PDB file of N, CA and C in Angstrom:
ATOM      1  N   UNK A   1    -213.756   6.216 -30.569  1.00 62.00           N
ATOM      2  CA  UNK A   1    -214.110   5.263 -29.532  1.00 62.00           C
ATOM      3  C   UNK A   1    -212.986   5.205 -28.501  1.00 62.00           C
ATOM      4  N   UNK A   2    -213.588   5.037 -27.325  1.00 76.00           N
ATOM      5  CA  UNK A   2    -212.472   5.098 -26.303  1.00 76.00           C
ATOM      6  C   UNK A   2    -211.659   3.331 -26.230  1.00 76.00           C
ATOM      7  N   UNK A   3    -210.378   3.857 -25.822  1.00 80.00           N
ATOM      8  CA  UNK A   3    -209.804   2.483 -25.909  1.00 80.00           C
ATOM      9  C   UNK A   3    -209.597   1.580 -24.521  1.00 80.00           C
ATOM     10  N   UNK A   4    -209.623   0.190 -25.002  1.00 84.00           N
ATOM     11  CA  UNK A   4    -210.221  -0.496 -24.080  1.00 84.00           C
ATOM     12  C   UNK A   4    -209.641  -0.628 -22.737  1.00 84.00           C
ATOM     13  N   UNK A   5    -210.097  -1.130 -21.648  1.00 88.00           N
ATOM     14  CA  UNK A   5    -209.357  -0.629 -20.745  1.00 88.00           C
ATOM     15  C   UNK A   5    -208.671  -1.939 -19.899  1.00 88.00           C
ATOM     16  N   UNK A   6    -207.746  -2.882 -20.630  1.00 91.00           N
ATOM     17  CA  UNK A   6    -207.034  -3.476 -20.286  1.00 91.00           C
ATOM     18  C   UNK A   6    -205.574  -3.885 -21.644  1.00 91.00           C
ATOM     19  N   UNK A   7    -204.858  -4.154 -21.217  1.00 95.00           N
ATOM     20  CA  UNK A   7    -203.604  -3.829 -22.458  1.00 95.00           C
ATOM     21  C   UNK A   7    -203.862  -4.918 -23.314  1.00 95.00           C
ATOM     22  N   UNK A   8    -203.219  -4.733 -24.490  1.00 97.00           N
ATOM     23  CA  UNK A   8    -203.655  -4.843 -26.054  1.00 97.00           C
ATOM     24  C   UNK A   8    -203.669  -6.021 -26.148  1.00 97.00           C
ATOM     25  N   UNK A   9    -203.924  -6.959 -27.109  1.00 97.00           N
ATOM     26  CA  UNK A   9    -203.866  -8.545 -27.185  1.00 97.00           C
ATOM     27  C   UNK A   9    -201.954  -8.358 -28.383  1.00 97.00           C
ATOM     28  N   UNK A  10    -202.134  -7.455 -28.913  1.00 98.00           N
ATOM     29  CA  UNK A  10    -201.042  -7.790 -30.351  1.00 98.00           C
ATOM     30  C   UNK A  10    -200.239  -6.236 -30.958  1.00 98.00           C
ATOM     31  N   UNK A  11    -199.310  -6.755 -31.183  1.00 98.00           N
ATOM     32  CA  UNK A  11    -198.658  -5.614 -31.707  1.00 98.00           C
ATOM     33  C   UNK A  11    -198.852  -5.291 -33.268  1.00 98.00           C
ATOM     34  N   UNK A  12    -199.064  -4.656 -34.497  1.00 98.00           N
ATOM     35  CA  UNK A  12    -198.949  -4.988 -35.409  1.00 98.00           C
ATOM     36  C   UNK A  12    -198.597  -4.304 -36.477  1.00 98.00           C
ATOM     37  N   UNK A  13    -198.494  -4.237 -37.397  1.00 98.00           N
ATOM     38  CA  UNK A  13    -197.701  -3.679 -38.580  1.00 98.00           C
ATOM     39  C   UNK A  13    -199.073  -3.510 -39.470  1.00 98.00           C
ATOM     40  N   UNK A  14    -199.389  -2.298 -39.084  1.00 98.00           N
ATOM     41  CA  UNK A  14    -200.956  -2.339 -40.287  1.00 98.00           C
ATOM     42  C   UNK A  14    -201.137  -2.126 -41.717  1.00 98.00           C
ATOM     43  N   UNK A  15    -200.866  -2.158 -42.559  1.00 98.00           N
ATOM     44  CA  UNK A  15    -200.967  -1.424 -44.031  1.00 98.00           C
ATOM     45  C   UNK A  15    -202.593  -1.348 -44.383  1.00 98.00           C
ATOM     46  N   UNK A  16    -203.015  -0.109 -44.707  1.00 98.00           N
ATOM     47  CA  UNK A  16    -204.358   0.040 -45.315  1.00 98.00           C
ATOM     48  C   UNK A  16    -204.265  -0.095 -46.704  1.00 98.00           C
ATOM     49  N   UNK A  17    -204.533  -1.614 -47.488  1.00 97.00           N
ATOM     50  CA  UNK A  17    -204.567  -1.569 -48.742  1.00 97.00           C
ATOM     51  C   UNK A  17    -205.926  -0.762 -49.763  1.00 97.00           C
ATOM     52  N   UNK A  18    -206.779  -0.516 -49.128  1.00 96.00           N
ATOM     53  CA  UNK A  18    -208.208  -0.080 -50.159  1.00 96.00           C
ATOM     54  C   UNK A  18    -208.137   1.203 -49.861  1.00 96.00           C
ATOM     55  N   UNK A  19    -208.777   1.312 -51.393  1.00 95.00           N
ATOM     56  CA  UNK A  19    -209.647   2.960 -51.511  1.00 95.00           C
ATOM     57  C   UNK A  19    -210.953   2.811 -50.920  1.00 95.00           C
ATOM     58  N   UNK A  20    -211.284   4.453 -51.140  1.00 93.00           N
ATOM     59  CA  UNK A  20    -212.792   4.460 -50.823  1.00 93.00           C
ATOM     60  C   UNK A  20    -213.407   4.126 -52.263  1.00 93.00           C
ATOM     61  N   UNK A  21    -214.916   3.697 -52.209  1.00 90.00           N
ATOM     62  CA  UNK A  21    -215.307   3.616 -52.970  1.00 90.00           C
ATOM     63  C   UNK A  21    -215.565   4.138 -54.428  1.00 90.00           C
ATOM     64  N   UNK A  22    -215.021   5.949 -54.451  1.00 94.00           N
ATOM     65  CA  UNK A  22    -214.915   6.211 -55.660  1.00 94.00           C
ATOM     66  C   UNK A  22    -214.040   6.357 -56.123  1.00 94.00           C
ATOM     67  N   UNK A  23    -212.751   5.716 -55.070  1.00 93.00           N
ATOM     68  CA  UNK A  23    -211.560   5.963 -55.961  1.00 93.00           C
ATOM     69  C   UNK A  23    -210.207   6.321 -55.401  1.00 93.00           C
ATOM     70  N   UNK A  24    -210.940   7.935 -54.326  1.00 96.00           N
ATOM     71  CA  UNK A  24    -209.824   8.388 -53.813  1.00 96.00           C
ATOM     72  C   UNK A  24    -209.746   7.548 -52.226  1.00 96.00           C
ATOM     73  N   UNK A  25    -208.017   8.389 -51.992  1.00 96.00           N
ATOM     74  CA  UNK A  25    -207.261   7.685 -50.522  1.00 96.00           C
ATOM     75  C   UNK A  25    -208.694   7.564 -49.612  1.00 96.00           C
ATOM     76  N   UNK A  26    -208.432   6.459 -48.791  1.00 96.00           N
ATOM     77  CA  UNK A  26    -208.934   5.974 -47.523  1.00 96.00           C
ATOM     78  C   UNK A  26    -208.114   6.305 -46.284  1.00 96.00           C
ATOM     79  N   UNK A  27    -208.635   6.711 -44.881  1.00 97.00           N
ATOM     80  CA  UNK A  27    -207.962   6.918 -43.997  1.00 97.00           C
ATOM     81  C   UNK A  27    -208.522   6.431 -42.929  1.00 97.00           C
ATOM     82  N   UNK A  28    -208.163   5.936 -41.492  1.00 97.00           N
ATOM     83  CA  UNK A  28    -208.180   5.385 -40.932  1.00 97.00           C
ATOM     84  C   UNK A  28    -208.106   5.709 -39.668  1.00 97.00           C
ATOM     85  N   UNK A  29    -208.594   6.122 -38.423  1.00 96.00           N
ATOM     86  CA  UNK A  29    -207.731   6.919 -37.040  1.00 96.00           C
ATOM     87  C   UNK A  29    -207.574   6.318 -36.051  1.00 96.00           C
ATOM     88  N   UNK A  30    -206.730   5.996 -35.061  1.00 96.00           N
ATOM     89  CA  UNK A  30    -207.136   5.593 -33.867  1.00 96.00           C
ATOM     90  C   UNK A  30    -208.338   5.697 -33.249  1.00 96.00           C
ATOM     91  N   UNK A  31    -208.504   4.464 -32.932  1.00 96.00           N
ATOM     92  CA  UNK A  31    -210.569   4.165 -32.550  1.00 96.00           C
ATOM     93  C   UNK A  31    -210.675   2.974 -33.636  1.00 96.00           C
ATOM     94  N   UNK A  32    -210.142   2.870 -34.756  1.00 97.00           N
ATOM     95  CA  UNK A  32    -210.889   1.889 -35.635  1.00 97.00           C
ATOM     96  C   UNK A  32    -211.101   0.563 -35.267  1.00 97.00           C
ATOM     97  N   UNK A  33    -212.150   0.372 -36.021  1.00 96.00           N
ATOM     98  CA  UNK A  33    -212.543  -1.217 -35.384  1.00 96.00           C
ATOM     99  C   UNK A  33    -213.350  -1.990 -37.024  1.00 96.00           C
ATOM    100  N   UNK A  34    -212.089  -2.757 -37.194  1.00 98.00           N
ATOM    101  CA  UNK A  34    -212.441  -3.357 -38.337  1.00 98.00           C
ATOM    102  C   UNK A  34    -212.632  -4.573 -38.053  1.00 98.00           C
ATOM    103  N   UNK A  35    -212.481  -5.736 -38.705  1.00 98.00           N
ATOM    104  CA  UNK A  35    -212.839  -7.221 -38.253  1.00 98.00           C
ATOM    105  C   UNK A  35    -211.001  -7.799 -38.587  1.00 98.00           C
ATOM    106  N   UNK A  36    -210.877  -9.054 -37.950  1.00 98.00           N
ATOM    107  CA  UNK A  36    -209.491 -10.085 -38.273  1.00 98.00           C
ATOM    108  C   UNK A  36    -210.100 -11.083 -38.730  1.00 98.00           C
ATOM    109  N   UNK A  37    -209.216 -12.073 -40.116  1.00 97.00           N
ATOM    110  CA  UNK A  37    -209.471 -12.975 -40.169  1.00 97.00           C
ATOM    111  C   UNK A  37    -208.453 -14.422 -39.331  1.00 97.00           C
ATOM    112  N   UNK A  38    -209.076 -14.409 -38.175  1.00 96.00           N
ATOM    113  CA  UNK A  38    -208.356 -15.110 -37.177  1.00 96.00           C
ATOM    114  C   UNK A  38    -207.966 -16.582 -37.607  1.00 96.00           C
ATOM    115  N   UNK A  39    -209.194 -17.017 -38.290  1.00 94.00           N
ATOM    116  CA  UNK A  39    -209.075 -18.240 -38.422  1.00 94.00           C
ATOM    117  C   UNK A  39    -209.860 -18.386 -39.461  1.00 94.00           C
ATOM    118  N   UNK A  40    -209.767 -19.475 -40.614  1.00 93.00           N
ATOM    119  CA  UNK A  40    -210.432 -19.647 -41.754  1.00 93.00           C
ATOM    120  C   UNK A  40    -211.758 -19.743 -41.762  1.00 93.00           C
ATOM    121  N   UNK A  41    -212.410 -20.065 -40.564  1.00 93.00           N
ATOM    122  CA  UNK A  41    -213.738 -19.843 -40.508  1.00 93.00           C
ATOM    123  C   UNK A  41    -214.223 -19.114 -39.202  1.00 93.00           C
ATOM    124  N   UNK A  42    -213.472 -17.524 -38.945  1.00 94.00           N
ATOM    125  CA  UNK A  42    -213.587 -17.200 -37.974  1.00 94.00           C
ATOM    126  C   UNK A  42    -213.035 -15.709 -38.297  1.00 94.00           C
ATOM    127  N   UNK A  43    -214.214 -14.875 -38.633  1.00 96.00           N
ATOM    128  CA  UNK A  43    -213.340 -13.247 -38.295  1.00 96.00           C
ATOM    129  C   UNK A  43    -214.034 -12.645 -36.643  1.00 96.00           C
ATOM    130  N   UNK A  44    -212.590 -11.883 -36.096  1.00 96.00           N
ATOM    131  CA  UNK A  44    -213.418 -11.256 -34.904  1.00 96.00           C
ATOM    132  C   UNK A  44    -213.207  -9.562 -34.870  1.00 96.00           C
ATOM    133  N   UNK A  45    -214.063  -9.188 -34.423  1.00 96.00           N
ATOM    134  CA  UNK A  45    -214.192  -7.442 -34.069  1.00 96.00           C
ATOM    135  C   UNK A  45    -212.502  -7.253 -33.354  1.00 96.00           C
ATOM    136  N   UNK A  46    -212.347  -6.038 -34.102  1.00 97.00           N
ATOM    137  CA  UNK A  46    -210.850  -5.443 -33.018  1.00 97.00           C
ATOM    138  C   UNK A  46    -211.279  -3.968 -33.004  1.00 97.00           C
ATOM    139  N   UNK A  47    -210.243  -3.433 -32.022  1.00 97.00           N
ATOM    140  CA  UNK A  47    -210.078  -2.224 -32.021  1.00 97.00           C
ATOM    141  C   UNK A  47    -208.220  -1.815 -32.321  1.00 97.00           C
ATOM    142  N   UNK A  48    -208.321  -0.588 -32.953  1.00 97.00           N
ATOM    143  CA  UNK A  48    -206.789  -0.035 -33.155  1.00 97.00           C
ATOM    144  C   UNK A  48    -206.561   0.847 -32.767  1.00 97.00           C
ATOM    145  N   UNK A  49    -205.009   1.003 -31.992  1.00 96.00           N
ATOM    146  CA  UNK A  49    -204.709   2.459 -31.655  1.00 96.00           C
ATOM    147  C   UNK A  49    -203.434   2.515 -32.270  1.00 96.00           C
ATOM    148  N   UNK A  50    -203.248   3.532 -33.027  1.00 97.00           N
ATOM    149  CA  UNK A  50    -202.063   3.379 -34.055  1.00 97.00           C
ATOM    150  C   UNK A  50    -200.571   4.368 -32.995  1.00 97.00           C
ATOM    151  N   UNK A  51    -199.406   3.856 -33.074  1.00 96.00           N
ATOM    152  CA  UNK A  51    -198.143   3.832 -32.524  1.00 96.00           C
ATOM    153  C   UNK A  51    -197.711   5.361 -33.210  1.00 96.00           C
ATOM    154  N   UNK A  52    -197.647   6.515 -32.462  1.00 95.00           N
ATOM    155  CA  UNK A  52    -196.746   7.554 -33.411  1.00 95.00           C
ATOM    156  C   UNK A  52    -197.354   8.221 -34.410  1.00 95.00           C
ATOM    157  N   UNK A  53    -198.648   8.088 -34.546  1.00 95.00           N
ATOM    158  CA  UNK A  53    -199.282   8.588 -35.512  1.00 95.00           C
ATOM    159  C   UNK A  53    -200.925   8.548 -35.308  1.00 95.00           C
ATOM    160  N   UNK A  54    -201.697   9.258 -35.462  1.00 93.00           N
ATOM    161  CA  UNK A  54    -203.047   9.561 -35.515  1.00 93.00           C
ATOM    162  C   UNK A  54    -203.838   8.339 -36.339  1.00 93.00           C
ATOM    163  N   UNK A  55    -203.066   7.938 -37.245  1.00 94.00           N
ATOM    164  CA  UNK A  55    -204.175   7.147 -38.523  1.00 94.00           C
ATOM    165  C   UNK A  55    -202.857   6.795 -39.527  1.00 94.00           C
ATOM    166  N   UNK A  56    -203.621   6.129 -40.740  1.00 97.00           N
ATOM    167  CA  UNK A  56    -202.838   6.021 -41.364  1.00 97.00           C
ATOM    168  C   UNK A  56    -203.884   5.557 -42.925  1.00 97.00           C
ATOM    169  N   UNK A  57    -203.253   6.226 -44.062  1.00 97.00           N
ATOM    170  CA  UNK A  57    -204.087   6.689 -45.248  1.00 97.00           C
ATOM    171  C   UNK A  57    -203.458   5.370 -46.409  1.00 97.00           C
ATOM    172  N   UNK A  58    -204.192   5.235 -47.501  1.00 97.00           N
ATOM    173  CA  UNK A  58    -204.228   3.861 -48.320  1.00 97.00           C
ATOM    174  C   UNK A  58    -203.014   4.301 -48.780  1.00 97.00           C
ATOM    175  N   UNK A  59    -201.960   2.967 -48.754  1.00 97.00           N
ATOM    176  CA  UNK A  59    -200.545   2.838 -49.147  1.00 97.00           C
ATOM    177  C   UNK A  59    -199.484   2.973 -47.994  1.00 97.00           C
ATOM    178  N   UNK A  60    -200.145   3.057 -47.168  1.00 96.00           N
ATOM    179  CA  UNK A  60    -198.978   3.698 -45.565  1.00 96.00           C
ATOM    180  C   UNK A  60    -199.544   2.489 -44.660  1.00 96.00           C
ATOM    181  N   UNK A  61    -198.516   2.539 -43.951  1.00 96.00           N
ATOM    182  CA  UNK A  61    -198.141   1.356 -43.086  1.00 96.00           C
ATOM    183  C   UNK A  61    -198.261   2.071 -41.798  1.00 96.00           C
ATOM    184  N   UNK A  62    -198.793   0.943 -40.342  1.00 97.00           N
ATOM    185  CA  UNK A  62    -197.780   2.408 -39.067  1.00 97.00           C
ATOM    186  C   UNK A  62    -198.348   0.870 -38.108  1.00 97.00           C
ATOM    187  N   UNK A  63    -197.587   1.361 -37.562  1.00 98.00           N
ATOM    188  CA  UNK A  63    -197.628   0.016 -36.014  1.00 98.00           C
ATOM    189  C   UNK A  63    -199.114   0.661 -35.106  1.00 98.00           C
ATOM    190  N   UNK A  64    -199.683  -0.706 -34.519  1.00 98.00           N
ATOM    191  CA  UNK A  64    -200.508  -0.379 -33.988  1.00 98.00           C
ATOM    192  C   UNK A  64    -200.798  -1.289 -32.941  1.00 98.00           C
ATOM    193  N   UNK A  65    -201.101  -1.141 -31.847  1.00 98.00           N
ATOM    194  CA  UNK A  65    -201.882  -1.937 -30.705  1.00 98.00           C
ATOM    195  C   UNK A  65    -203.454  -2.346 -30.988  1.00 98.00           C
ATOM    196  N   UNK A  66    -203.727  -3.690 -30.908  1.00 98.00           N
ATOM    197  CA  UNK A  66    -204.726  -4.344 -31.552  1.00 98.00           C
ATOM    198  C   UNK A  66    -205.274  -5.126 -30.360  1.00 98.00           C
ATOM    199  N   UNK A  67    -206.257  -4.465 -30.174  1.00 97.00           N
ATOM    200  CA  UNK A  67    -207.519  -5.652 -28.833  1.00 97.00           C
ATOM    201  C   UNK A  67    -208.183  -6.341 -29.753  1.00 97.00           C
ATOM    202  N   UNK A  68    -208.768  -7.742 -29.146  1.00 96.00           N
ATOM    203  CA  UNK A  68    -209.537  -8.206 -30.258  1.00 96.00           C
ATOM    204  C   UNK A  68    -210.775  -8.549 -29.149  1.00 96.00           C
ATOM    205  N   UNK A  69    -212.071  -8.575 -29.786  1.00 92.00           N
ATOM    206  CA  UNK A  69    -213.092  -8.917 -28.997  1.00 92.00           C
ATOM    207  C   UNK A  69    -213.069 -10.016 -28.026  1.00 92.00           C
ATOM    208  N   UNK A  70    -212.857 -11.336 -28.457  1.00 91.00           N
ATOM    209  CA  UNK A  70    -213.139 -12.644 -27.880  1.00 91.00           C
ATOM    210  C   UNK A  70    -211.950 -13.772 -27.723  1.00 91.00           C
ATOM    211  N   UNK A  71    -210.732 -13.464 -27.059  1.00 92.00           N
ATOM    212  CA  UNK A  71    -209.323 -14.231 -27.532  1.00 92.00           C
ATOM    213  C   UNK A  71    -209.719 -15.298 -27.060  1.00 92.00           C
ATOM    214  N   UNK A  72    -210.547 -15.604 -26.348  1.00 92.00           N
ATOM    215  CA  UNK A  72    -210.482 -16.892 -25.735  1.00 92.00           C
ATOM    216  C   UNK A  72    -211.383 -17.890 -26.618  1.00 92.00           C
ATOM    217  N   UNK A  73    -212.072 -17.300 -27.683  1.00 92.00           N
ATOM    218  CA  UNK A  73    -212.833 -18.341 -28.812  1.00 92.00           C
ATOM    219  C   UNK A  73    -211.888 -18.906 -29.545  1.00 92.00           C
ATOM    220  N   UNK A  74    -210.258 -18.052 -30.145  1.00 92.00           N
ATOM    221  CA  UNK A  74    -209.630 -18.547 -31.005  1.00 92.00           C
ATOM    222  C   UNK A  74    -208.172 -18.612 -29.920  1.00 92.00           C
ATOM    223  N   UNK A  75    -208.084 -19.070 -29.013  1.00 93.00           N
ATOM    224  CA  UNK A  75    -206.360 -19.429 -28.337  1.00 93.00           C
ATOM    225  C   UNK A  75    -205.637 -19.914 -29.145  1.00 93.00           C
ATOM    226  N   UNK A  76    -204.532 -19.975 -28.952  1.00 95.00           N
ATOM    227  CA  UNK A  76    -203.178 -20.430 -29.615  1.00 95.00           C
ATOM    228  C   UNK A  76    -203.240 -20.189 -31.177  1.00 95.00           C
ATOM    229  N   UNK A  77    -203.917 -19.096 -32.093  1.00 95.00           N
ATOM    230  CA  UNK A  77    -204.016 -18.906 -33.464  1.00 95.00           C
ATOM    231  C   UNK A  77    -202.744 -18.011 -34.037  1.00 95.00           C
ATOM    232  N   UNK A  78    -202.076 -17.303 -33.183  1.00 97.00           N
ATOM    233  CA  UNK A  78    -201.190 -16.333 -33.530  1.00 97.00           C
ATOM    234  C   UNK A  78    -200.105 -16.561 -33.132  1.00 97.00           C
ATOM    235  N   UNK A  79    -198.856 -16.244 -34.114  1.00 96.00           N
ATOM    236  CA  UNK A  79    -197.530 -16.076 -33.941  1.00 96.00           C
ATOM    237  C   UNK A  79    -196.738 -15.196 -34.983  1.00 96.00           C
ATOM    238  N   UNK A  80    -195.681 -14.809 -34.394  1.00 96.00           N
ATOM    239  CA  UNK A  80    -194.744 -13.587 -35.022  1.00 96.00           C
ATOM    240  C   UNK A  80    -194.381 -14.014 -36.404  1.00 96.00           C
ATOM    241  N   UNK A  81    -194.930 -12.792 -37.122  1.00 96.00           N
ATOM    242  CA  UNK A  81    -194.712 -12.613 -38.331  1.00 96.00           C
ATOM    243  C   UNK A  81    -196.014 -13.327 -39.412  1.00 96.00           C
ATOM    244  N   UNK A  82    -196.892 -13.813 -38.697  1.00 97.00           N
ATOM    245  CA  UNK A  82    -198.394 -14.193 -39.117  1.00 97.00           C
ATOM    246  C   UNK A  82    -198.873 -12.705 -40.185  1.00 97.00           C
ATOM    247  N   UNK A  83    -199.621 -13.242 -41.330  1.00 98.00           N
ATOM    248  CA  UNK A  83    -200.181 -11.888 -41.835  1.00 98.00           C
ATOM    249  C   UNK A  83    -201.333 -12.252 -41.768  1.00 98.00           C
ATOM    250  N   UNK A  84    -202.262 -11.191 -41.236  1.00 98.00           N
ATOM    251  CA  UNK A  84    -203.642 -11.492 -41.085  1.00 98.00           C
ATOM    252  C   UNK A  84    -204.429 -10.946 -41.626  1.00 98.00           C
ATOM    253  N   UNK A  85    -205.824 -11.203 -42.506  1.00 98.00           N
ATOM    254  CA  UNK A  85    -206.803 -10.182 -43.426  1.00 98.00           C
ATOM    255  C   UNK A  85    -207.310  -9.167 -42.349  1.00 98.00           C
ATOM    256  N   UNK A  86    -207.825  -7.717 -43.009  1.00 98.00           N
ATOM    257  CA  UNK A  86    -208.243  -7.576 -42.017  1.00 98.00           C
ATOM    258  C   UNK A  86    -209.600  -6.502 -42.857  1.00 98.00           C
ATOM    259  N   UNK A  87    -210.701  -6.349 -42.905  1.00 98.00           N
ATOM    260  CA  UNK A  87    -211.947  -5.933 -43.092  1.00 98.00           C
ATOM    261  C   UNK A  87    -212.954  -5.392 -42.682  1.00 98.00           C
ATOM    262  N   UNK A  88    -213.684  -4.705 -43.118  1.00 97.00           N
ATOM    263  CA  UNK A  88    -214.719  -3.742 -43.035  1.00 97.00           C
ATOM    264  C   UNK A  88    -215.973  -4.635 -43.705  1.00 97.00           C
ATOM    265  N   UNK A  89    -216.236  -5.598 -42.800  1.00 94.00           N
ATOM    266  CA  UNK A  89    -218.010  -6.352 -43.609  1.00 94.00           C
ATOM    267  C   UNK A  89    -217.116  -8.004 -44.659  1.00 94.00           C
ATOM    268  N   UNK A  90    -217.463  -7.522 -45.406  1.00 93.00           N
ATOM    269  CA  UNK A  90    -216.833  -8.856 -46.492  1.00 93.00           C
ATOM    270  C   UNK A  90    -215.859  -7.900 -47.152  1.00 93.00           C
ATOM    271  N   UNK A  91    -215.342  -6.522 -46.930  1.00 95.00           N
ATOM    272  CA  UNK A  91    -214.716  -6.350 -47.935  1.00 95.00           C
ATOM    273  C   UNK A  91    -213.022  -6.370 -47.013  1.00 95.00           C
ATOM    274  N   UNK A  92    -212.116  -6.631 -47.951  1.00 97.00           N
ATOM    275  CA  UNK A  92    -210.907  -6.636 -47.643  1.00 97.00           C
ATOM    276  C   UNK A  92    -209.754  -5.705 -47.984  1.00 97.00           C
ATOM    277  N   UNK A  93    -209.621  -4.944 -46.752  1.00 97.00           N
ATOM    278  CA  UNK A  93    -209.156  -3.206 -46.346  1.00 97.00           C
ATOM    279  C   UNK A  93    -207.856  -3.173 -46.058  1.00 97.00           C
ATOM    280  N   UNK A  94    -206.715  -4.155 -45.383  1.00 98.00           N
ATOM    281  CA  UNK A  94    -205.417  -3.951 -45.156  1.00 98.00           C
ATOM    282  C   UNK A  94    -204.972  -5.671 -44.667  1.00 98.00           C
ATOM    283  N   UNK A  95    -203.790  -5.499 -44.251  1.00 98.00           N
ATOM    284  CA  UNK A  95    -202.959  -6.752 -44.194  1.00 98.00           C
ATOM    285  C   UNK A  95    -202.820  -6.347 -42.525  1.00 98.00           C
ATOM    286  N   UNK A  96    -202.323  -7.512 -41.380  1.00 98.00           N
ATOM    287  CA  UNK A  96    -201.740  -7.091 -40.580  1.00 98.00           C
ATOM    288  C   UNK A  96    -200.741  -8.018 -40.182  1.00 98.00           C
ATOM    289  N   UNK A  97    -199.545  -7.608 -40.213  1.00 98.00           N
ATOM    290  CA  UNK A  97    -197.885  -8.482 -40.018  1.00 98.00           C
ATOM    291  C   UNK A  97    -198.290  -8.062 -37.870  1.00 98.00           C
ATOM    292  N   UNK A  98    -198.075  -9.459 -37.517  1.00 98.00           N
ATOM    293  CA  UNK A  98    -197.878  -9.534 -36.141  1.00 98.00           C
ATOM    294  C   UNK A  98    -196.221  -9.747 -35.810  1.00 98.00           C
ATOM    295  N   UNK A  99    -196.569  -8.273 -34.941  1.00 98.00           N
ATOM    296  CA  UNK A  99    -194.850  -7.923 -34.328  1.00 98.00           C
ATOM    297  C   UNK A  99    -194.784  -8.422 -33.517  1.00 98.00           C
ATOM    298  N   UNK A 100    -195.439  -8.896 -32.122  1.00 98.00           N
ATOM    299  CA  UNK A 100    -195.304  -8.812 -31.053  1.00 98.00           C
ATOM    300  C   UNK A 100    -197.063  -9.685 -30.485  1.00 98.00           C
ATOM    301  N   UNK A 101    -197.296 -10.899 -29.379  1.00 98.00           N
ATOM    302  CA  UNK A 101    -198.325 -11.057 -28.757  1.00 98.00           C
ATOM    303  C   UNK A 101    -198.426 -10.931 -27.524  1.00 98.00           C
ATOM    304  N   UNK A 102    -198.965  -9.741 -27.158  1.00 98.00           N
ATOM    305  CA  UNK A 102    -198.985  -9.598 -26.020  1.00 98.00           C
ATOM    306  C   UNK A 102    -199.573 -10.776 -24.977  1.00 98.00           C
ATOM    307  N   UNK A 103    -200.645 -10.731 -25.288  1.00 97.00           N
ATOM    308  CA  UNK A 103    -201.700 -11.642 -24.766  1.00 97.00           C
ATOM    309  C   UNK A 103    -201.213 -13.429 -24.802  1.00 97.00           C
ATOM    310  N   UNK A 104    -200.808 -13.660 -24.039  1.00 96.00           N
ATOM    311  CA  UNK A 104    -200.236 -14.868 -24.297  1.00 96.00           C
ATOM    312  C   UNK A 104    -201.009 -16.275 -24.301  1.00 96.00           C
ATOM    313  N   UNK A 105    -202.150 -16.131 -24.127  1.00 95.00           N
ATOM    314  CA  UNK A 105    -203.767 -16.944 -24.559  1.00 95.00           C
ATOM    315  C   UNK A 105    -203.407 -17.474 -26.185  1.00 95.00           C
ATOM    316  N   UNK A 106    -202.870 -16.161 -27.070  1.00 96.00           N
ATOM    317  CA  UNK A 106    -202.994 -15.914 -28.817  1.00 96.00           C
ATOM    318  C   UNK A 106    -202.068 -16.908 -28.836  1.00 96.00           C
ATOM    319  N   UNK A 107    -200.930 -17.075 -28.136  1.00 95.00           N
ATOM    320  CA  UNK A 107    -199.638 -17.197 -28.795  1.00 95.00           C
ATOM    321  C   UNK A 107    -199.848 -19.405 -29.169  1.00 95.00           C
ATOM    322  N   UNK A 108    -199.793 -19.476 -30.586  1.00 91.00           N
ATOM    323  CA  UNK A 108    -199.478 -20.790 -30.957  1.00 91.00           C
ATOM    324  C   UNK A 108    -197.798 -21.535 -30.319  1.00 91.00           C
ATOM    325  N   UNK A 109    -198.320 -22.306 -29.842  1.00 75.00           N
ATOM    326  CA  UNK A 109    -196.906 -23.025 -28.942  1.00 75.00           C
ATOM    327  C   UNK A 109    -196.700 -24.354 -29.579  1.00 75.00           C
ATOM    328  N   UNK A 110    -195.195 -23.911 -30.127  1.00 66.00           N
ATOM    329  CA  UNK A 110    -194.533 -25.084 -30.647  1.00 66.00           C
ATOM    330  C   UNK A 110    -194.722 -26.951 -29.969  1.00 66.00           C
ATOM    331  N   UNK A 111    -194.743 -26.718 -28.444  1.00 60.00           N
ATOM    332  CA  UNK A 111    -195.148 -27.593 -27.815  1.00 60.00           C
ATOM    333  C   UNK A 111    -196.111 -28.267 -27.971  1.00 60.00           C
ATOM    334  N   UNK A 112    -197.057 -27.715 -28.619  1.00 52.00           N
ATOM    335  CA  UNK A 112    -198.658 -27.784 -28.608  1.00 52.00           C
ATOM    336  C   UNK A 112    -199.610 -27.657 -27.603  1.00 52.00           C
TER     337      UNK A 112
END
């Protein structure tokens, strides 16, 4: 999938925790578009383009630029060093450690 064409909402630290279903490694490529769990009653569509690397396979980590569909449903939900679920349907596929928010809509402010 082509990537989107305005800059990223988030920086992030991806780890792909799951296998495939029978067992063996899972892999992952730039283009993916799994879901976030943004908020406890709120996952949204993203897209990934992974930093330095093509993809990244179950047990490997790699930085990635993360758009998310709709930032303006969940504002102020994100801040550095947040770990976020992240999924394929109901099932739960990797972790994501936020490095960096670009998008400054995301960013939770101490101020309130």
């Amino acid at each position: 999938m082509a990537r989107p064409p305005r800059p990223p909402d988030l920086i992030v630290n991806f780890s792909l925790t799951a296998c495939r279903s029978d067992g063996s490694l899972k892999e992952v490529i730039s283009g993916y578009r799994p879901i976030y769990k943004v908020r406890t009653d709120y996952w949204s569509s993203s897209h990934h383009e992974f930093v330095g690397a093509t993809g990244v396979c179950t047990g490997q980590q790699c930085e990635a630029e993360v758009w998310l569909l709709s930032p303006k449903a969940y504002a102020h939900t994100f801040w550095l060093g947040r770990r976020v679920e992240v999924a394929e349907g109901s099932r739960v596929v990797g972790i994501a450690d936020i490095l960096k928010i670009v998008n400054p809509l995301l960013e939770l402010s101490i101020d309130g």
